[in-house]
């Protein structure tokens, strides 16, 4: 929904600035006029990370978001920052949230300014985390050139902290989002993303909404071969084994970051859909692995292969054989481990089955 003049009542799950949960209902007031400069033609940036245009990422913010993500050395996807901003302010740099409290002296209701700007920082968080992103000598919460780099820096720090807690419930990206929304103390309290019972589900819904919106705002890499056609399907015809997010000490993260298929060594592994190979080789505890970027900006990873049949940079059709199953890396027996990710690297995993089912893959 594109905001216009006037006030829109939103739950904190839809517009919640850092560390403001538990303070009550807030109002987001969008005081700016419709953006006449918004680009209505979809196109992709040279980096191929964000989808720019109407109903996607406004062109004037795409570069700022991608740079903020690139400045983080912890593997922070640009699509996560974009989806955050969409959830926080709907791209409005003048967005203002208020808290409404009862005045103990008069009994009346008073309106107190709360979160500000495109990234919805409250004053205390801005004082500690805001930076002068455009180097003009001042840090201005209302200036996207300061607010977006500040958001990226804060998310990067949270992501690094999250990766130190593999025993917590949720991927590092999900934990960082929860920390941004409710404060890291709440993540520590619940040892993961706070449950639906916390703050009427505001943080829980905030994390889920952002993770679900990443694919829509992320564009394919168009810098190489043209996008290929091809169907979507199972990587192997086999029963499911270990499910997503099962806890266990054998995984370095403390939980299972993908899904397993029980197949014997040498079983042909097919890519679930068309895309471009971004990694093909040794993946540490994953053994021999292949990672593929798909046209919607999401990634699939295939691990523990005994043989790899594609190379980095190669474009693949949906259903193409990319390798043979095996038992390389950290395993107790042969199987295919597969992940769906918002980025190419470890720590960006999402639940694979909902994604696969949206592609028409019946599992």
CSV table of N, CA, C and O in Angstrom, one decimal, residues 66 75 278 310 327:
chain,number,residue,atom,x,y,z
A,66,UNK,N,21.9,-1.2,-1.1
A,66,UNK,CA,22.9,-2.2,-1.6
A,66,UNK,C,24.3,-1.8,-1.0
A,66,UNK,O,25.0,-2.8,-0.6
A,75,UNK,N,27.6,-11.0,5.8
A,75,UNK,CA,26.7,-11.6,4.9
A,75,UNK,C,25.3,-11.1,5.0
A,75,UNK,O,24.3,-11.9,5.1
A,278,UNK,N,26.5,-20.1,-8.4
A,278,UNK,CA,27.3,-19.1,-7.7
A,278,UNK,C,28.4,-19.8,-6.9
A,278,UNK,O,29.4,-19.1,-6.4
A,310,UNK,N,28.7,-29.3,-12.4
A,310,UNK,CA,28.5,-27.9,-12.9
A,310,UNK,C,29.7,-27.1,-12.3
A,310,UNK,O,30.4,-27.5,-11.4
A,327,UNK,N,28.4,-38.6,0.7
A,327,UNK,CA,28.6,-38.5,2.1
A,327,UNK,C,29.8,-37.7,2.5
A,327,UNK,O,30.4,-38.0,3.5
